[in-house]
Amino acid sequence: MGKKYFKTRSESDNDNNQNDGNVLTKVKPKTKKPSLYKVLMLNDDYTPMEFVIEVLEKFFGKRQDEATQIMLHVHQKGIGVCGIYTYEIAETKAVQVTNYARKYEHPLQMQLEKE
Ligand code: TYC
């Protein structure tokens, strides 16, 4: 008969090993990392640059210098990344920005893209 193996409490609570009595076998982790989504901003001809900078500060926690860089990138390239989040947070931010822009009658558009 093989030697018995006792795990410490923290080992048996947390790890991915399976004890078959003799050897520890690595098994597939039971937890999955959530998928991430880019929140993209689209350029348009009407939304004021200052408003876009304000949105990036207010909804994406950007400082003024970084917000300005992102806004100029979108202005020049047509599209840019505001932030990367799990689905629920990304979707919420896109909706909040769209609603905020509509309140001030700006046509600013947002999109989500799976990473
Ligand atoms: N193109 C706009 C302008 O010249 C500025 C702008 C930048 C609009 C980024 C939208 O996502 C945008 N006023």
Tab-separated table of N, CA, C and O and ligand atoms in Angstrom:
chain	number	residue	atom	x	y	z
A	1	MET	N	0.828	-1.209	0.000
A	1	MET	CA	0.000	0.000	0.000
A	1	MET	C	0.860	1.256	0.000
A	1	MET	O	1.851	1.321	0.721
A	2	GLY	N	0.466	2.229	-0.831
A	2	GLY	CA	1.249	3.467	-0.952
A	2	GLY	C	1.108	4.339	0.284
A	2	GLY	O	0.151	4.217	1.038
A	3	LYS	N	2.055	5.170	0.409
A	3	LYS	CA	2.054	6.135	1.523
A	3	LYS	C	0.877	7.086	1.387
A	3	LYS	O	0.557	7.521	0.288
A	4	LYS	N	0.237	7.400	2.500
A	4	LYS	CA	-0.870	8.379	2.428
A	4	LYS	C	-0.302	9.783	2.284
A	4	LYS	O	0.764	10.088	2.798
A	5	TYR	N	-1.044	10.621	1.559
A	5	TYR	CA	-0.605	11.995	1.345
A	5	TYR	C	-1.645	12.928	1.930
A	5	TYR	O	-2.820	12.837	1.619
A	6	PHE	N	-1.228	13.787	2.811
A	6	PHE	CA	-2.150	14.763	3.398
A	6	PHE	C	-1.805	16.153	2.901
A	6	PHE	O	-0.640	16.568	2.953
A	7	LYS	N	-2.798	16.806	2.436
A	7	LYS	CA	-2.597	18.190	2.006
A	7	LYS	C	-2.882	19.123	3.163
A	7	LYS	O	-3.682	18.802	4.040
A	8	THR	N	-2.242	20.277	3.118
A	8	THR	CA	-2.625	21.331	4.066
A	8	THR	C	-3.999	21.853	3.637
A	8	THR	O	-4.447	21.621	2.510
A	9	ARG	N	-4.656	22.546	4.539
A	9	ARG	CA	-5.992	23.057	4.249
A	9	ARG	C	-5.970	23.986	3.032
A	9	ARG	O	-6.806	23.868	2.136
A	10	SER	N	-5.007	24.883	2.971
A	10	SER	CA	-4.984	25.852	1.870
A	10	SER	C	-4.744	25.154	0.538
A	10	SER	O	-5.318	25.528	-0.477
A	11	GLU	N	-3.926	24.116	0.546
A	11	GLU	CA	-3.688	23.345	-0.686
A	11	GLU	C	-4.987	22.725	-1.195
A	11	GLU	O	-5.355	22.893	-2.350
A	12	SER	N	-5.681	22.020	-0.332
A	12	SER	CA	-6.872	21.305	-0.802
A	12	SER	C	-8.004	22.258	-1.165
A	12	SER	O	-8.837	21.954	-1.998
A	13	ASP	N	-8.011	23.450	-0.586
A	13	ASP	CA	-9.048	24.417	-0.923
A	13	ASP	C	-8.823	25.051	-2.296
A	13	ASP	O	-9.757	25.354	-3.009
A	14	ASN	N	-7.569	25.269	-2.627
A	14	ASN	CA	-7.292	26.142	-3.762
A	14	ASN	C	-6.759	25.494	-5.023
A	14	ASN	O	-6.972	26.018	-6.097
A	15	ASP	N	-6.036	24.427	-4.924
A	15	ASP	CA	-5.233	24.024	-6.081
A	15	ASP	C	-6.033	23.231	-7.115
A	15	ASP	O	-7.215	22.980	-6.965
A	16	ASN	N	-5.343	22.890	-8.179
A	16	ASN	CA	-5.969	22.153	-9.278
A	16	ASN	C	-5.501	20.708	-9.312
A	16	ASN	O	-5.609	20.043	-10.324
A	17	ASN	N	-4.948	20.234	-8.241
A	17	ASN	CA	-4.401	18.882	-8.246
A	17	ASN	C	-5.447	17.882	-7.784
A	17	ASN	O	-6.341	18.187	-7.010
A	18	GLN	N	-5.279	16.645	-8.271
A	18	GLN	CA	-6.177	15.567	-7.874
A	18	GLN	C	-5.308	14.517	-7.205
A	18	GLN	O	-4.296	14.104	-7.767
A	19	ASN	N	-5.700	14.089	-6.018
A	19	ASN	CA	-4.898	13.110	-5.296
A	19	ASN	C	-5.511	11.736	-5.475
A	19	ASN	O	-6.572	11.444	-4.944
A	20	ASP	N	-4.845	10.884	-6.224
A	20	ASP	CA	-5.381	9.531	-6.448
A	20	ASP	C	-4.803	8.539	-5.431
A	20	ASP	O	-4.957	7.342	-5.577
A	21	GLY	N	-4.145	9.027	-4.430
A	21	GLY	CA	-3.582	8.152	-3.401
A	21	GLY	C	-2.091	7.991	-3.535
A	21	GLY	O	-1.400	7.769	-2.552
A	22	ASN	N	-1.587	8.124	-4.742
A	22	ASN	CA	-0.153	7.940	-4.953
A	22	ASN	C	0.517	9.140	-5.592
A	22	ASN	O	1.586	9.547	-5.179
A	23	VAL	N	-0.163	9.687	-6.605
A	23	VAL	CA	0.453	10.804	-7.328
A	23	VAL	C	-0.513	11.968	-7.391
A	23	VAL	O	-1.725	11.801	-7.275
A	24	LEU	N	0.038	13.146	-7.554
A	24	LEU	CA	-0.786	14.328	-7.757
A	24	LEU	C	-0.883	14.579	-9.252
A	24	LEU	O	0.130	14.718	-9.936
A	25	THR	N	-2.095	14.584	-9.772
A	25	THR	CA	-2.310	14.756	-11.210
A	25	THR	C	-2.885	16.141	-11.461
A	25	THR	O	-3.850	16.534	-10.827
A	26	LYS	N	-2.253	16.868	-12.351
A	26	LYS	CA	-2.748	18.199	-12.706
A	26	LYS	C	-4.040	18.042	-13.522
A	26	LYS	O	-4.081	17.255	-14.473
A	27	VAL	N	-5.079	18.764	-13.154
A	27	VAL	CA	-6.325	18.730	-13.919
A	27	VAL	C	-6.665	20.137	-14.404
A	27	VAL	O	-6.082	21.116	-13.954
A	28	LYS	N	-7.617	20.197	-15.332
A	28	LYS	CA	-8.018	21.481	-15.912
A	28	LYS	C	-8.595	22.412	-14.838
A	28	LYS	O	-9.439	21.991	-14.054
A	29	PRO	N	-8.171	23.695	-14.834
A	29	PRO	CA	-8.759	24.634	-13.867
A	29	PRO	C	-10.266	24.754	-14.089
A	29	PRO	O	-10.723	24.713	-15.231
A	30	LYS	N	-10.995	24.942	-12.985
A	30	LYS	CA	-12.457	25.011	-13.115
A	30	LYS	C	-12.923	26.437	-13.390
A	30	LYS	O	-14.062	26.667	-13.742
A	31	THR	N	-12.042	27.387	-13.196
A	31	THR	CA	-12.433	28.784	-13.423
A	31	THR	C	-11.888	29.256	-14.763
A	31	THR	O	-10.824	28.845	-15.190
A	32	LYS	N	-12.687	30.121	-15.421
A	32	LYS	CA	-12.254	30.674	-16.708
A	32	LYS	C	-12.128	32.182	-16.581
A	32	LYS	O	-12.950	32.821	-15.930
A	33	LYS	N	-11.115	32.742	-17.213
A	33	LYS	CA	-10.995	34.200	-17.241
A	33	LYS	C	-12.083	34.747	-18.142
A	33	LYS	O	-12.342	34.177	-19.206
A	34	PRO	N	-12.735	35.859	-17.742
A	34	PRO	CA	-13.780	36.409	-18.606
A	34	PRO	C	-13.181	36.983	-19.896
A	34	PRO	O	-12.058	37.493	-19.883
A	35	SER	N	-13.924	36.903	-20.991
A	35	SER	CA	-13.501	37.531	-22.242
A	35	SER	C	-13.474	39.046	-22.054
A	35	SER	O	-14.266	39.595	-21.294
A	36	LEU	N	-12.583	39.693	-22.783
A	36	LEU	CA	-12.479	41.158	-22.701
A	36	LEU	C	-12.944	41.787	-24.008
A	36	LEU	O	-12.832	41.180	-25.075
A	37	TYR	N	-13.461	42.996	-23.896
A	37	TYR	CA	-14.004	43.731	-25.050
A	37	TYR	C	-13.415	45.132	-25.108
A	37	TYR	O	-13.369	45.826	-24.093
A	38	LYS	N	-12.991	45.523	-26.313
A	38	LYS	CA	-12.556	46.904	-26.530
A	38	LYS	C	-13.784	47.789	-26.672
A	38	LYS	O	-14.716	47.419	-27.400
A	39	VAL	N	-13.765	48.940	-26.035
A	39	VAL	CA	-14.773	49.970	-26.305
A	39	VAL	C	-14.144	50.928	-27.315
A	39	VAL	O	-13.146	51.590	-27.022
A	40	LEU	N	-14.726	50.955	-28.516
A	40	LEU	CA	-14.191	51.768	-29.616
A	40	LEU	C	-15.030	53.024	-29.806
A	40	LEU	O	-16.260	52.992	-29.631
A	41	MET	N	-14.351	54.100	-30.188
A	41	MET	CA	-15.030	55.356	-30.485
A	41	MET	C	-14.828	55.664	-31.970
A	41	MET	O	-13.719	55.509	-32.494
A	42	LEU	N	-15.904	56.093	-32.623
A	42	LEU	CA	-15.840	56.403	-34.056
A	42	LEU	C	-15.778	57.915	-34.269
A	42	LEU	O	-16.402	58.685	-33.532
A	43	ASN	N	-15.056	58.303	-35.305
A	43	ASN	CA	-15.007	59.723	-35.661
A	43	ASN	C	-16.309	60.154	-36.343
A	43	ASN	O	-17.033	59.319	-36.916
A	44	ASP	N	-16.614	61.419	-36.248
A	44	ASP	CA	-17.679	62.025	-37.056
A	44	ASP	C	-17.285	63.475	-37.280
A	44	ASP	O	-16.291	63.944	-36.727
A	45	ASP	N	-18.058	64.178	-38.125
A	45	ASP	CA	-17.673	65.553	-38.494
A	45	ASP	C	-18.236	66.616	-37.555
A	45	ASP	O	-17.913	67.796	-37.717
A	46	TYR	N	-19.076	66.227	-36.604
A	46	TYR	CA	-19.854	67.232	-35.858
A	46	TYR	C	-19.566	67.313	-34.359
A	46	TYR	O	-19.703	68.394	-33.779
A	47	THR	N	-19.230	66.176	-33.740
A	47	THR	CA	-19.000	66.212	-32.289
A	47	THR	C	-17.764	67.077	-31.997
A	47	THR	O	-16.704	66.859	-32.572
A	48	PRO	N	-17.893	68.069	-31.113
A	48	PRO	CA	-16.741	68.937	-30.821
A	48	PRO	C	-15.594	68.166	-30.143
A	48	PRO	O	-15.836	67.270	-29.334
A	49	MET	N	-14.376	68.528	-30.503
A	49	MET	CA	-13.195	67.893	-29.902
A	49	MET	C	-13.222	67.981	-28.380
A	49	MET	O	-12.892	67.013	-27.685
A	50	GLU	N	-13.602	69.118	-27.853
A	50	GLU	CA	-13.652	69.320	-26.394
A	50	GLU	C	-14.629	68.349	-25.724
A	50	GLU	O	-14.375	67.869	-24.614
A	51	PHE	N	-15.735	68.077	-26.411
A	51	PHE	CA	-16.734	67.155	-25.864
A	51	PHE	C	-16.171	65.739	-25.798
A	51	PHE	O	-16.383	65.014	-24.814
A	52	VAL	N	-15.446	65.324	-26.833
A	52	VAL	CA	-14.854	63.982	-26.871
A	52	VAL	C	-13.823	63.833	-25.749
A	52	VAL	O	-13.780	62.806	-25.053
A	53	ILE	N	-13.032	64.873	-25.539
A	53	ILE	CA	-12.040	64.848	-24.448
A	53	ILE	C	-12.753	64.706	-23.104
A	53	ILE	O	-12.350	63.899	-22.253
A	54	GLU	N	-13.823	65.448	-22.930
A	54	GLU	CA	-14.605	65.379	-21.687
A	54	GLU	C	-15.154	63.970	-21.448
A	54	GLU	O	-15.104	63.450	-20.325
A	55	VAL	N	-15.654	63.341	-22.517
A	55	VAL	CA	-16.189	61.971	-22.427
A	55	VAL	C	-15.096	60.988	-21.983
A	55	VAL	O	-15.325	60.133	-21.127
A	56	LEU	N	-13.916	61.153	-22.560
A	56	LEU	CA	-12.808	60.234	-22.238
A	56	LEU	C	-12.361	60.398	-20.778
A	56	LEU	O	-11.990	59.431	-20.118
A	57	GLU	N	-12.448	61.618	-20.277
A	57	GLU	CA	-12.107	61.870	-18.866
A	57	GLU	C	-13.198	61.321	-17.951
A	57	GLU	O	-12.913	60.594	-16.992
A	58	LYS	N	-14.446	61.641	-18.276
A	58	LYS	CA	-15.596	61.325	-17.425
A	58	LYS	C	-15.908	59.829	-17.368
A	58	LYS	O	-16.165	59.292	-16.300
A	59	PHE	N	-15.892	59.149	-18.508
A	59	PHE	CA	-16.354	57.760	-18.561
A	59	PHE	C	-15.219	56.735	-18.610
A	59	PHE	O	-15.440	55.558	-18.336
A	60	PHE	N	-14.015	57.195	-18.988
A	60	PHE	CA	-12.915	56.224	-19.125
A	60	PHE	C	-11.722	56.559	-18.232
A	60	PHE	O	-10.670	55.934	-18.342
A	61	GLY	N	-11.902	57.536	-17.340
A	61	GLY	CA	-10.879	57.849	-16.343
A	61	GLY	C	-9.557	58.330	-16.913
A	61	GLY	O	-8.522	58.177	-16.256
A	62	LYS	N	-9.606	58.904	-18.109
A	62	LYS	CA	-8.362	59.388	-18.726
A	62	LYS	C	-8.025	60.793	-18.211
A	62	LYS	O	-8.925	61.597	-17.970
A	63	ARG	N	-6.732	61.068	-18.093
A	63	ARG	CA	-6.292	62.433	-17.787
A	63	ARG	C	-6.377	63.246	-19.080
A	63	ARG	O	-6.423	62.687	-20.174
A	64	GLN	N	-6.340	64.565	-18.930
A	64	GLN	CA	-6.573	65.428	-20.096
A	64	GLN	C	-5.583	65.175	-21.239
A	64	GLN	O	-5.984	65.157	-22.405
A	65	ASP	N	-4.309	64.946	-20.919
A	65	ASP	CA	-3.300	64.748	-21.980
A	65	ASP	C	-3.559	63.455	-22.752
A	65	ASP	O	-3.501	63.436	-23.989
A	66	GLU	N	-3.876	62.376	-22.028
A	66	GLU	CA	-4.142	61.094	-22.711
A	66	GLU	C	-5.464	61.163	-23.485
A	66	GLU	O	-5.571	60.659	-24.608
A	67	ALA	N	-6.463	61.816	-22.876
A	67	ALA	CA	-7.760	61.974	-23.538
A	67	ALA	C	-7.591	62.731	-24.857
A	67	ALA	O	-8.194	62.373	-25.876
A	68	THR	N	-6.750	63.752	-24.834
A	68	THR	CA	-6.488	64.546	-26.047
A	68	THR	C	-5.833	63.682	-27.121
A	68	THR	O	-6.212	63.752	-28.303
A	69	GLN	N	-4.858	62.869	-26.715
A	69	GLN	CA	-4.178	61.973	-27.672
A	69	GLN	C	-5.153	60.984	-28.304
A	69	GLN	O	-5.123	60.753	-29.516
A	70	ILE	N	-6.022	60.389	-27.488
A	70	ILE	CA	-6.996	59.408	-28.005
A	70	ILE	C	-7.963	60.103	-28.971
A	70	ILE	O	-8.250	59.594	-30.061
A	71	MET	N	-8.459	61.286	-28.562
A	71	MET	CA	-9.384	62.035	-29.423
A	71	MET	C	-8.738	62.345	-30.783
A	71	MET	O	-9.362	62.154	-31.835
A	72	LEU	N	-7.475	62.804	-30.756
A	72	LEU	CA	-6.784	63.141	-32.014
A	72	LEU	C	-6.559	61.894	-32.868
A	72	LEU	O	-6.666	61.946	-34.101
A	73	HIS	N	-6.256	60.775	-32.204
A	73	HIS	CA	-6.093	59.502	-32.929
A	73	HIS	C	-7.398	59.144	-33.651
A	73	HIS	O	-7.375	58.804	-34.841
A	74	VAL	N	-8.520	59.244	-32.949
A	74	VAL	CA	-9.822	58.922	-33.564
A	74	VAL	C	-10.129	59.910	-34.695
A	74	VAL	O	-10.582	59.514	-35.778
A	75	HIS	N	-9.864	61.167	-34.442
A	75	HIS	CA	-10.107	62.229	-35.440
A	75	HIS	C	-9.332	61.947	-36.738
A	75	HIS	O	-9.845	62.150	-37.838
A	76	GLN	N	-8.090	61.458	-36.597
A	76	GLN	CA	-7.217	61.239	-37.763
A	76	GLN	C	-7.419	59.872	-38.411
A	76	GLN	O	-7.360	59.747	-39.636
A	77	LYS	N	-7.638	58.839	-37.599
A	77	LYS	CA	-7.696	57.458	-38.127
A	77	LYS	C	-9.124	56.951	-38.314
A	77	LYS	O	-9.332	55.923	-38.938
A	78	GLY	N	-10.094	57.627	-37.681
A	78	GLY	CA	-11.489	57.226	-37.854
A	78	GLY	C	-12.044	56.376	-36.731
A	78	GLY	O	-13.262	56.275	-36.564
A	79	ILE	N	-11.167	55.729	-35.967
A	79	ILE	CA	-11.609	54.838	-34.881
A	79	ILE	C	-10.473	54.698	-33.871
A	79	ILE	O	-9.295	54.849	-34.247
A	80	GLY	N	-10.828	54.454	-32.603
A	80	GLY	CA	-9.794	54.279	-31.577
A	80	GLY	C	-10.348	53.616	-30.328
A	80	GLY	O	-11.560	53.603	-30.111
A	81	VAL	N	-9.440	53.091	-29.527
A	81	VAL	CA	-9.813	52.348	-28.309
A	81	VAL	C	-9.858	53.304	-27.109
A	81	VAL	O	-8.885	54.002	-26.821
A	82	CYS	N	-10.992	53.301	-26.414
A	82	CYS	CA	-11.148	54.105	-25.198
A	82	CYS	C	-10.768	53.321	-23.949
A	82	CYS	O	-10.352	53.894	-22.947
A	83	GLY	N	-10.969	51.994	-23.996
A	83	GLY	CA	-10.675	51.150	-22.841
A	83	GLY	C	-11.042	49.710	-23.141
A	83	GLY	O	-11.707	49.446	-24.159
A	84	ILE	N	-10.596	48.798	-22.278
A	84	ILE	CA	-10.843	47.363	-22.462
A	84	ILE	C	-11.396	46.806	-21.150
A	84	ILE	O	-10.786	46.990	-20.094
A	85	TYR	N	-12.573	46.150	-21.250
A	85	TYR	CA	-13.305	45.730	-20.052
A	85	TYR	C	-14.004	44.394	-20.303
A	85	TYR	O	-14.114	43.948	-21.438
A	86	THR	N	-14.521	43.815	-19.235
A	86	THR	CA	-15.413	42.667	-19.387
A	86	THR	C	-16.700	43.157	-20.065
A	86	THR	O	-16.987	44.353	-20.069
A	87	TYR	N	-17.478	42.209	-20.614
A	87	TYR	CA	-18.601	42.577	-21.479
A	87	TYR	C	-19.567	43.564	-20.826
A	87	TYR	O	-19.930	44.582	-21.423
A	88	GLU	N	-19.999	43.255	-19.607
A	88	GLU	CA	-21.024	44.080	-18.964
A	88	GLU	C	-20.564	45.518	-18.765
A	88	GLU	O	-21.329	46.469	-18.991
A	89	ILE	N	-19.314	45.678	-18.370
A	89	ILE	CA	-18.777	47.024	-18.135
A	89	ILE	C	-18.587	47.749	-19.470
A	89	ILE	O	-18.948	48.929	-19.599
A	90	ALA	N	-18.057	47.044	-20.465
A	90	ALA	CA	-17.841	47.656	-21.790
A	90	ALA	C	-19.170	48.128	-22.377
A	90	ALA	O	-19.280	49.263	-22.865
A	91	GLU	N	-20.179	47.272	-22.330
A	91	GLU	CA	-21.503	47.587	-22.870
A	91	GLU	C	-22.118	48.781	-22.121
A	91	GLU	O	-22.672	49.690	-22.742
A	92	THR	N	-22.000	48.776	-20.807
A	92	THR	CA	-22.543	49.874	-19.992
A	92	THR	C	-21.885	51.201	-20.361
A	92	THR	O	-22.571	52.219	-20.540
A	93	LYS	N	-20.573	51.217	-20.522
A	93	LYS	CA	-19.866	52.457	-20.864
A	93	LYS	C	-20.285	52.964	-22.248
A	93	LYS	O	-20.520	54.163	-22.426
A	94	ALA	N	-20.399	52.031	-23.208
A	94	ALA	CA	-20.801	52.425	-24.561
A	94	ALA	C	-22.202	53.056	-24.536
A	94	ALA	O	-22.435	54.087	-25.184
A	95	VAL	N	-23.124	52.461	-23.779
A	95	VAL	CA	-24.497	52.987	-23.678
A	95	VAL	C	-24.501	54.345	-22.968
A	95	VAL	O	-25.151	55.296	-23.423
A	96	GLN	N	-23.752	54.444	-21.873
A	96	GLN	CA	-23.702	55.704	-21.115
A	96	GLN	C	-23.162	56.846	-21.973
A	96	GLN	O	-23.707	57.948	-21.956
A	97	VAL	N	-22.098	56.567	-22.736
A	97	VAL	CA	-21.507	57.606	-23.589
A	97	VAL	C	-22.496	58.016	-24.681
A	97	VAL	O	-22.671	59.211	-24.953
A	98	THR	N	-23.129	57.017	-25.306
A	98	THR	CA	-24.097	57.313	-26.365
A	98	THR	C	-25.237	58.183	-25.820
A	98	THR	O	-25.614	59.183	-26.451
A	99	ASN	N	-25.766	57.827	-24.660
A	99	ASN	CA	-26.850	58.610	-24.054
A	99	ASN	C	-26.390	60.023	-23.712
A	99	ASN	O	-27.118	61.002	-23.958
A	100	TYR	N	-25.192	60.132	-23.173
A	100	TYR	CA	-24.642	61.448	-22.803
A	100	TYR	C	-24.466	62.320	-24.057
A	100	TYR	O	-24.825	63.503	-24.060
A	101	ALA	N	-23.956	61.729	-25.138
A	101	ALA	CA	-23.763	62.476	-26.388
A	101	ALA	C	-25.113	62.924	-26.959
A	101	ALA	O	-25.255	64.068	-27.402
A	102	ARG	N	-26.120	62.033	-26.924
A	102	ARG	CA	-27.451	62.375	-27.469
A	102	ARG	C	-28.104	63.495	-26.681
A	102	ARG	O	-28.765	64.370	-27.259
A	103	LYS	N	-27.875	63.494	-25.372
A	103	LYS	CA	-28.415	64.549	-24.507
A	103	LYS	C	-27.950	65.930	-24.991
A	103	LYS	O	-28.696	66.902	-24.921
A	104	TYR	N	-26.708	65.994	-25.502
A	104	TYR	CA	-26.173	67.252	-26.027
A	104	TYR	C	-26.256	67.322	-27.556
A	104	TYR	O	-25.625	68.161	-28.188
A	105	GLU	N	-27.025	66.377	-28.129
A	105	GLU	CA	-27.309	66.328	-29.574
A	105	GLU	C	-26.060	66.174	-30.435
A	105	GLU	O	-25.969	66.746	-31.524
A	106	HIS	N	-25.102	65.380	-29.948
A	106	HIS	CA	-23.914	65.031	-30.728
A	106	HIS	C	-24.066	63.609	-31.275
A	106	HIS	O	-24.591	62.744	-30.579
A	107	PRO	N	-23.577	63.385	-32.516
A	107	PRO	CA	-23.788	62.068	-33.147
A	107	PRO	C	-22.718	61.013	-32.797
A	107	PRO	O	-22.652	59.956	-33.442
A	108	LEU	N	-21.902	61.277	-31.799
A	108	LEU	CA	-20.805	60.378	-31.394
A	108	LEU	C	-21.279	58.914	-31.303
A	108	LEU	O	-22.310	58.636	-30.692
A	109	GLN	N	-20.508	58.025	-31.932
A	109	GLN	CA	-20.872	56.598	-31.940
A	109	GLN	C	-19.797	55.742	-31.295
A	109	GLN	O	-18.600	55.982	-31.481
A	110	MET	N	-20.255	54.706	-30.587
A	110	MET	CA	-19.371	53.764	-29.905
A	110	MET	C	-19.627	52.356	-30.428
A	110	MET	O	-20.722	52.047	-30.879
A	111	GLN	N	-18.600	51.525	-30.328
A	111	GLN	CA	-18.731	50.108	-30.728
A	111	GLN	C	-17.982	49.236	-29.737
A	111	GLN	O	-17.044	49.699	-29.094
A	112	LEU	N	-18.395	47.958	-29.660
A	112	LEU	CA	-17.632	46.973	-28.884
A	112	LEU	C	-16.961	46.011	-29.842
A	112	LEU	O	-17.495	45.692	-30.889
A	113	GLU	N	-15.776	45.570	-29.470
A	113	GLU	CA	-15.091	44.549	-30.259
A	113	GLU	C	-14.458	43.540	-29.311
A	113	GLU	O	-13.680	43.921	-28.435
A	114	LYS	N	-14.774	42.266	-29.501
A	114	LYS	CA	-14.202	41.214	-28.646
A	114	LYS	C	-12.694	41.151	-28.911
A	114	LYS	O	-12.264	41.209	-30.050
A	115	GLU	N	-11.928	41.085	-27.808
A	115	GLU	CA	-10.443	41.053	-27.914
A	115	GLU	C	-9.975	39.762	-28.600
A	115	GLU	O	-10.436	38.691	-28.248
B	1	TYC	N1	-13.906	65.066	-35.976
B	1	TYC	C1	-14.435	65.867	-34.888
B	1	TYC	C2	-14.202	67.336	-35.185
B	1	TYC	O1	-13.397	67.697	-36.044
B	1	TYC	C3	-13.798	65.496	-33.545
B	1	TYC	C4	-14.076	64.105	-33.135
B	1	TYC	C5	-13.067	63.313	-32.632
B	1	TYC	C6	-15.378	63.598	-33.211
B	1	TYC	C7	-13.300	62.030	-32.218
B	1	TYC	C8	-15.635	62.285	-32.785
B	1	TYC	O2	-14.838	60.233	-31.852
B	1	TYC	C9	-14.596	61.495	-32.298
B	1	TYC	N2	-14.884	68.197	-34.452
